[in-house]
Amino acid sequence: MNVLLAVLDFISKEILNVPAYLIGIVAAIGLIALKRSVGQVISGALKAAMGYLILGAGATVVTAALDPFGKLILKSTGAHGVVPTNEVITAQASSQFGAASAYIIVLSFIIMLLFARFTPLKYVFLTGHHMVFMSTMLALVLSIGFGSKNQLLVILIGALLMAVVMVAMPAFGQPFMNQVTGDDKLSIGHFNTLGYVVSGSIGAAVGKKSKSTEDIDFPKGLSFLRDSMVSTTLLMTILYLVFAVWAAIVLPAKTAFKIFPSNPDNYGAFFMAAFAQALQFGIGVSIILYGVRIILGELVPAFQGIANRVVPGAKPALDIPIVFPYGANASLIGFLSSFAGGLVALVIIAVWLGPVWGVALILPGMVPHFFDGGGAGVFGNATGGRVGAIVGAFVNGLLITFLPAGLMTVMGSFGLANSTFGDADFDWYGIISGNLAHLGPVAGGISLVVFALLFLAAAWVWQVKVVDAGWIPSKKHAAFIESVKAEEQAAKKASRAAKKAAAEA
């Protein structure tokens, strides 16, 4: 038993917990299925893995640059509360629930492949770190609900729940993903899919005649802002310096200086440290976009082999930065709008929900708002242009503030910790699973199996009736965008004709 546990722990932590390895393995399997040469298999697998490592390196740079920014805001405003951070709560829970999590993640991956092979839900979830977060969350809430003596039940039901959510959520997000990418080759494999679906739906409702964020008409003197790297870095520089000035005014010098890793010893160095972090943020975003291009270039062709041989018709469900190149401006707008939504939700909890209902005070975490909010902005823009990106991401900010507060109510003693899970799908799925588990091993176990099967059936019907039928979330907006493009092309054609006529005259 101990040997099996050690093997499963190694597979889950050292392979499945490293998205790059998982991506490389999948690419290699796909290339082998396509009967590529040994050299091509090795090359494709390495490039795919390296692309994901590059993406991860960019995410690390962004996260490191956002950490001082979050501290600037929180210390300047004096806010206190819980900051949702998946990595922190997973680390806190791993010592107690690590064994169950290891079993869940391995068994759920096998069940997911069976679902992908034998049902219309042809999705292979490849975001390894989110698999670890989800398995830990399920192990935690199910163990608390069933009791520590029912670990086999926790593992079996946890694996079923996780396998279902890994194929169901990509299905619900697929019509919106198709509108983002313009085809049906990729799926979203990130557990904030509820936020993306809500953002895309809101965009379709409010932004039927709103132009795309990517077509923002900058004045001639500001044309340099069309470069996403420049515009992203410039905006973060402004934000960083604004809050740095605020911190310098309201905080003691020693407290303000400790916010930055460099620990400056004077205000000149303090402001330059803020400027340097803003530049680091821009660099991180650029690295992410480069990594995404490599992944797409290597993984998608290789996945054709899996689709043809291993899981016919399968689609890779990938991490949220995969959509950022489809809306560089939208991702930045979404980040800011989601953060604004988080601040509004924070005020609502502080003024009303906290005092009246005892709801935990959830502070905006810069990392979830950047990645989740940025993704929500891209989805909202795809269905509703600029209005959709702003409103959809704002609502996403509300979701990833209110839902973590709800999850803390079913986390037992961990509900008193200083962190919780930060993405919408961890929260709503955990709230339902945790509350059903509290019914006890028998009633709770039966209820959870029924819930999982109903959720799977709903996704199955959605896939057949909606996704496979080619439903477009926002036909009117798509038609509007096409008409705008046609008008622009006609205007350019007329301008060229006028210039040619003038030259001939």
XYZ file of C-alpha atoms in Angstrom:
505
model
C 0.000 0.000 0.000
C 2.829 2.394 0.931
C 4.677 1.595 -2.304
C 1.527 2.240 -4.372
C 0.942 5.494 -2.515
C 4.542 6.548 -3.163
C 4.195 5.768 -6.884
C 0.903 7.657 -7.162
C 2.375 10.543 -5.191
C 5.359 10.665 -7.574
C 3.137 10.589 -10.674
C 0.800 13.269 -9.382
C 3.438 15.624 -7.972
C 6.388 15.141 -10.305
C 4.588 14.550 -13.632
C 0.918 15.524 -13.582
C 1.701 18.516 -11.373
C 4.106 19.854 -14.026
C 2.030 21.071 -16.989
C 5.104 21.223 -19.235
C 5.769 17.494 -18.821
C 2.128 16.700 -19.436
C 2.078 18.874 -22.567
C 5.296 17.267 -23.827
C 3.957 13.746 -23.240
C 0.720 14.559 -25.048
C 2.643 16.071 -27.975
C 4.863 12.980 -28.174
C 1.837 10.638 -28.135
C 0.196 12.673 -30.872
C 3.300 12.661 -33.061
C 3.775 8.924 -32.561
C 0.149 8.403 -33.590
C 0.902 10.439 -36.718
C 3.860 8.064 -37.398
C 6.456 10.818 -37.259
C 10.162 9.966 -37.071
C 11.946 9.617 -33.733
C 13.661 12.965 -34.260
C 10.387 14.721 -35.000
C 8.740 13.170 -31.923
C 11.592 14.279 -29.651
C 11.739 17.732 -31.224
C 7.981 18.293 -31.063
C 7.714 17.057 -27.465
C 10.608 19.210 -26.302
C 9.313 22.317 -28.069
C 5.823 21.851 -26.682
C 7.203 21.357 -23.158
C 9.563 24.322 -23.528
C 6.720 26.486 -24.807
C 4.763 25.730 -21.656
C 7.827 26.394 -19.517
C 8.239 29.734 -21.274
C 4.586 30.489 -20.579
C 5.137 29.516 -16.942
C 8.238 31.683 -16.739
C 6.187 34.631 -17.987
C 3.461 33.886 -15.454
C 6.090 33.775 -12.695
C 7.445 37.166 -13.742
C 3.916 38.620 -13.832
C 3.069 37.138 -10.442
C 6.284 38.473 -8.903
C 5.558 41.924 -10.330
C 1.954 41.887 -9.081
C 2.832 40.877 -5.516
C 4.328 44.261 -4.521
C 1.478 46.009 -6.371
C -1.077 44.147 -4.249
C 0.863 45.048 -1.096
C 0.960 48.694 -2.182
C -2.813 48.765 -2.520
C -3.607 46.847 0.658
C -1.155 48.720 2.886
C -2.097 52.099 1.430
C -5.828 51.530 1.888
C -5.491 49.703 5.223
C -7.679 46.771 4.094
C -7.506 43.492 6.054
C -8.996 40.115 5.194
C -8.509 36.900 3.203
C -6.668 36.938 -0.123
C -7.744 33.968 -2.317
C -4.565 32.212 -3.471
C -4.730 28.665 -4.813
C -1.066 27.913 -4.148
C -1.266 29.010 -0.503
C -4.393 27.081 0.469
C -3.129 23.990 -1.403
C 0.148 24.122 0.516
C -1.723 24.496 3.796
C -3.995 21.529 3.053
C -1.401 19.192 1.498
C -0.008 17.833 4.780
C -3.441 16.606 5.865
C -5.069 15.768 2.533
C -2.078 15.132 0.252
C -2.531 11.351 0.085
C -6.190 11.537 -0.905
C -5.360 14.268 -3.419
C -2.698 12.039 -5.036
C -5.162 9.178 -5.531
C -7.870 11.533 -6.806
C -5.704 13.227 -9.425
C -4.392 9.979 -10.957
C -7.723 8.122 -10.927
C -9.623 11.152 -12.249
C -7.214 11.524 -15.177
C -7.908 7.922 -16.215
C -11.687 8.406 -15.906
C -11.445 11.657 -17.878
C -9.727 9.856 -20.777
C -12.481 7.222 -20.724
C -15.138 9.956 -20.859
C -13.279 11.601 -23.756
C -13.020 8.283 -25.598
C -16.566 6.987 -25.146
C -18.776 10.104 -24.861
C -19.286 13.182 -27.057
C -17.253 15.195 -24.496
C -13.973 14.953 -26.414
C -11.888 17.156 -24.116
C -8.513 16.342 -22.571
C -7.770 18.688 -19.663
C -4.062 19.556 -19.697
C -3.636 22.306 -17.101
C -1.727 20.283 -14.523
C -1.530 22.794 -11.680
C -5.304 23.342 -11.786
C -5.771 19.588 -11.590
C -3.727 19.612 -8.379
C -5.744 22.520 -6.961
C -9.069 20.841 -7.806
C -8.033 17.476 -6.352
C -6.875 19.169 -3.151
C -10.091 21.167 -2.833
C -12.232 18.034 -3.319
C -10.128 16.000 -0.888
C -10.510 18.776 1.679
C -14.268 19.379 1.488
C -15.155 15.682 1.093
C -12.940 14.617 4.007
C -14.504 17.263 6.218
C -18.003 16.214 5.143
C -17.554 12.412 5.257
C -15.081 12.293 8.126
C -11.423 11.284 8.170
C -12.234 7.550 8.457
C -13.887 7.351 5.012
C -10.867 8.021 2.790
C -11.736 5.361 0.193
C -15.114 7.039 -0.332
C -13.407 10.427 -0.531
C -11.029 9.152 -3.220
C -13.635 7.368 -5.363
C -16.234 10.145 -5.314
C -13.556 12.839 -5.546
C -12.097 11.201 -8.682
C -15.543 10.954 -10.283
C -16.365 14.588 -9.480
C -13.025 15.787 -10.809
C -13.190 13.739 -14.016
C -16.671 15.103 -14.713
C -15.701 18.738 -14.180
C -12.619 18.304 -16.425
C -14.767 17.322 -19.410
C -17.936 19.273 -18.579
C -16.569 22.792 -18.094
C -14.623 22.841 -21.390
C -17.873 21.766 -23.102
C -19.883 24.621 -21.589
C -17.151 27.070 -22.547
C -16.604 25.746 -26.092
C -19.101 27.953 -28.036
C -17.538 31.032 -26.445
C -14.029 29.684 -27.075
C -14.929 29.146 -30.732
C -15.964 32.786 -31.032
C -12.694 33.871 -29.409
C -10.413 31.802 -31.664
C -12.504 31.705 -34.830
C -12.350 27.891 -35.051
C -12.970 24.808 -32.896
C -9.450 23.444 -32.466
C -8.828 24.596 -28.882
C -10.742 24.427 -25.602
C -10.354 26.217 -22.316
C -8.900 24.114 -19.507
C -8.949 26.570 -16.613
C -11.184 26.392 -13.557
C -12.606 29.856 -13.908
C -14.747 28.763 -16.845
C -17.934 29.909 -15.112
C -16.501 33.433 -15.140
C -15.658 33.197 -18.846
C -19.085 31.837 -19.776
C -20.801 34.553 -17.725
C -18.580 37.233 -19.272
C -19.237 35.935 -22.785
C -22.988 35.773 -22.124
C -23.054 39.306 -20.731
C -21.028 40.522 -23.705
C -23.567 38.982 -26.074
C -26.380 40.754 -24.196
C -24.897 44.252 -23.834
C -22.400 44.689 -26.646
C -24.156 43.766 -29.880
C -22.895 46.918 -31.634
C -19.708 47.598 -29.727
C -16.410 47.646 -31.594
C -13.600 45.330 -30.597
C -11.048 46.403 -28.021
C -8.400 45.482 -30.574
C -9.684 48.202 -32.934
C -9.275 51.092 -30.524
C -8.496 54.082 -32.730
C -5.585 55.789 -31.037
C -4.729 59.374 -32.126
C -1.718 59.604 -34.427
C 0.513 60.779 -31.608
C -0.528 57.766 -29.549
C -0.156 55.175 -32.294
C 2.686 53.581 -30.322
C 0.013 52.292 -27.916
C -1.068 49.809 -30.586
C 1.934 47.776 -29.483
C 0.433 45.653 -26.694
C 3.751 45.343 -24.887
C 4.146 49.125 -24.778
C 0.543 49.906 -23.809
C 0.478 47.207 -21.102
C 3.749 48.363 -19.570
C 2.795 52.045 -19.733
C -0.531 51.499 -17.981
C 1.056 49.395 -15.229
C 3.748 52.069 -14.793
C 1.081 54.712 -14.238
C -0.828 52.516 -11.777
C 2.296 51.526 -9.892
C 3.506 55.107 -9.521
C 0.067 56.379 -8.459
C -0.110 53.863 -5.608
C 3.567 54.375 -4.794
C 2.872 58.081 -4.272
C -0.183 57.187 -2.171
C 1.889 54.793 -0.048
C 4.609 57.413 0.394
C 2.008 59.861 1.724
C 0.099 57.590 4.137
C 2.730 55.061 5.291
C 5.846 55.437 7.439
C 8.972 55.341 5.298
C 10.269 52.041 6.713
C 6.911 50.325 6.112
C 6.670 51.623 2.535
C 10.239 50.656 1.665
C 9.711 47.028 2.783
C 6.989 46.534 0.147
C 9.542 45.979 -2.621
C 11.968 43.028 -2.670
C 14.899 45.419 -3.190
C 13.982 47.143 0.114
C 15.008 50.680 -0.984
C 16.316 53.077 1.670
C 15.094 56.387 0.218
C 12.082 57.680 -1.692
C 13.977 58.088 -4.961
C 14.901 54.402 -4.942
C 11.337 53.573 -3.787
C 9.760 55.162 -6.852
C 12.347 53.607 -9.171
C 11.590 50.200 -7.618
C 7.919 50.761 -8.499
C 8.936 51.674 -12.051
C 11.128 48.565 -12.322
C 8.262 46.294 -11.193
C 5.985 47.818 -13.850
C 8.615 47.025 -16.499
C 8.864 43.483 -15.163
C 5.112 43.109 -15.552
C 5.320 44.113 -19.228
C 8.181 41.685 -19.779
C 6.192 38.877 -18.158
C 3.173 39.466 -20.395
C 5.407 39.431 -23.483
C 6.997 36.142 -22.405
C 3.526 34.619 -21.915
C 2.456 35.585 -25.432
C 5.652 34.118 -26.916
C 5.166 30.850 -25.016
C 1.589 30.607 -26.251
C 2.727 30.923 -29.862
C 5.202 28.048 -29.417
C 2.593 25.816 -27.757
C 0.087 26.426 -30.526
C 2.702 25.783 -33.184
C 3.718 22.408 -31.732
C 0.773 21.037 -29.764
C -2.140 21.573 -32.141
C -0.617 19.608 -35.083
C 0.486 16.839 -32.700
C -2.987 16.683 -31.197
C -4.348 15.647 -34.560
C -2.663 12.287 -33.964
C -4.461 11.839 -30.658
C -7.716 12.932 -32.241
C -7.299 10.394 -35.045
C -5.950 7.409 -33.095
C -6.245 7.620 -29.301
C -9.299 9.805 -28.618
C -11.013 10.494 -31.962
C -12.070 14.128 -32.254
C -10.310 15.172 -29.025
C -9.526 18.799 -28.252
C -6.791 20.001 -25.873
C -8.181 22.021 -22.957
C -5.433 24.514 -22.127
C -4.628 27.214 -19.571
C -6.206 30.680 -19.867
C -3.152 32.575 -21.244
C -3.798 30.657 -24.480
C -6.521 33.232 -25.317
C -4.509 36.373 -24.539
C -3.074 36.715 -28.079
C -6.681 36.878 -29.377
C -7.278 40.077 -27.395
C -4.197 41.795 -25.970
C -6.098 45.001 -25.221
C -9.110 43.045 -23.976
C -6.997 41.095 -21.464
C -5.624 44.308 -19.970
C -9.042 45.972 -19.876
C -10.474 42.797 -18.339
C -7.827 42.761 -15.605
C -8.624 46.334 -14.574
C -12.386 45.866 -14.814
C -12.290 42.608 -12.831
C -10.207 44.302 -10.147
C -12.776 47.104 -9.991
C -15.498 44.471 -9.542
C -13.483 42.913 -6.723
C -13.250 46.281 -4.968
C -17.015 46.832 -5.262
C -17.679 43.335 -3.878
C -15.221 44.031 -1.053
C -17.196 47.133 -0.065
C -20.500 45.183 -0.190
C -19.078 42.488 2.109
C -17.519 45.014 4.484
C -20.641 47.174 4.748
C -23.447 44.602 4.555
C -22.721 40.885 4.107
C -19.980 40.750 6.732
C -21.730 42.518 9.619
C -25.160 40.967 8.900
C -24.305 37.439 7.745
C -20.745 36.984 8.943
C -19.335 36.602 5.431
C -15.526 36.598 5.315
C -13.862 39.735 3.964
C -12.312 38.697 0.627
C -9.564 41.023 -0.590
C -8.825 41.293 -4.315
C -5.894 39.081 -5.265
C -3.915 40.608 -8.112
C -2.977 37.236 -9.657
C -6.525 35.816 -10.048
C -7.823 39.174 -11.229
C -5.071 39.384 -13.850
C -5.476 35.879 -15.263
C -9.212 35.354 -14.635
C -10.130 38.966 -15.339
C -7.915 39.096 -18.412
C -9.527 35.937 -19.764
C -13.007 37.281 -18.981
C -12.120 40.441 -20.898
C -11.136 38.402 -23.961
C -14.356 36.362 -23.845
C -16.499 39.453 -23.249
C -14.815 41.242 -26.146
C -15.359 38.281 -28.481
C -19.122 38.421 -27.953
C -19.680 42.072 -27.065
C -16.687 44.203 -27.992
C -15.438 46.886 -25.610
C -18.669 47.032 -23.627
C -18.686 43.254 -23.248
C -15.049 43.198 -22.104
C -15.658 45.851 -19.435
C -19.000 44.652 -18.092
C -18.252 40.931 -18.392
C -14.919 41.210 -16.592
C -16.477 43.429 -13.910
C -19.044 40.719 -13.139
C -16.208 38.171 -13.110
C -14.590 40.300 -10.400
C -17.782 40.069 -8.360
C -17.893 36.286 -8.814
C -14.316 35.624 -7.697
C -14.924 37.695 -4.573
C -18.334 36.449 -3.428
C -17.815 32.758 -4.313
C -14.574 32.285 -2.296
C -16.433 33.650 0.730
C -19.103 30.984 0.204
C -16.523 28.197 -0.121
C -14.986 29.076 3.251
C -18.246 28.069 4.959
C -17.744 24.377 4.010
C -13.974 24.186 4.629
C -14.139 23.397 8.347
C -11.102 24.653 10.249
C -9.534 25.657 6.938
C -12.344 28.197 6.636
C -10.536 30.106 9.356
C -7.274 30.188 7.393
C -5.916 33.320 5.777
C -6.489 32.034 2.240
C -8.944 30.105 0.076
C -9.343 28.982 -3.532
C -9.582 31.924 -5.892
C -11.162 30.812 -9.190
C -14.910 30.523 -9.732
C -15.096 26.801 -10.581
C -13.193 25.733 -7.450
C -15.632 27.776 -5.407
C -19.053 26.864 -6.822
C -18.072 23.218 -7.272
C -16.634 23.090 -3.772
C -19.711 24.739 -2.233
C -22.051 22.163 -3.791
C -19.759 19.181 -3.114
C -19.023 20.256 0.453
C -22.641 20.844 1.385
C -23.729 17.496 -0.080
C -20.858 15.707 1.692
C -22.094 17.136 4.996
C -25.168 14.913 4.597
C -22.915 12.025 5.668
C -21.129 9.080 4.013
C -24.312 7.330 2.834
C -26.748 10.118 1.959
C -23.935 12.444 0.961
C -22.178 9.830 -1.138
C -25.342 8.943 -3.038
C -26.207 12.632 -3.519
C -22.747 13.415 -4.890
C -22.833 10.524 -7.373
C -26.260 11.655 -8.576
C -24.995 15.257 -8.821
C -21.935 14.160 -10.836
C -24.031 12.075 -13.236
C -26.586 14.889 -13.711
C -23.772 17.369 -14.371
C -22.210 14.956 -16.873
C -25.584 14.454 -18.561
C -26.156 18.223 -18.781
C -22.757 18.695 -20.408
C -23.459 15.771 -22.762
C -26.760 17.343 -23.881
C -25.096 20.771 -24.229
C -22.359 19.272 -26.370
C -24.764 17.502 -28.708
C -27.539 20.104 -28.910
C -25.490 23.316 -28.715
C -21.776 22.867 -29.424
C -22.047 20.266 -32.194
C -24.965 22.202 -33.698
C -22.592 25.154 -34.235
C -24.358 27.650 -31.955
C -22.729 31.084 -31.946
C -23.185 32.998 -28.658
C -23.477 36.391 -30.353
C -24.472 36.272 -34.007
C -25.478 39.945 -34.036
C -22.118 41.064 -32.704
C -20.273 38.788 -35.137
C -22.324 40.251 -37.997
C -21.613 43.782 -36.735
C -17.866 43.125 -36.636
C -17.985 41.725 -40.167
C -19.866 44.807 -41.379
C -17.294 47.087 -39.716
C -14.467 45.201 -41.412
C -16.279 45.389 -44.758
C -16.751 49.150 -44.357
C -13.092 49.617 -43.485
C -11.985 47.581 -46.493
C -14.341 49.534 -48.766
C -12.991 52.819 -47.378
C -9.411 51.710 -47.957
C -10.268 50.598 -51.491
C -11.956 53.930 -52.225
C -8.981 55.819 -50.791
C -6.552 53.900 -52.981
C -8.741 54.520 -56.053
C -8.908 58.255 -55.249
C -5.132 58.462 -54.868
C -4.629 56.585 -58.134
C -7.069 58.905 -59.954
C -5.336 61.970 -58.510
C -1.951 60.680 -59.613
C -3.181 59.982 -63.139
C -4.726 63.463 -63.358
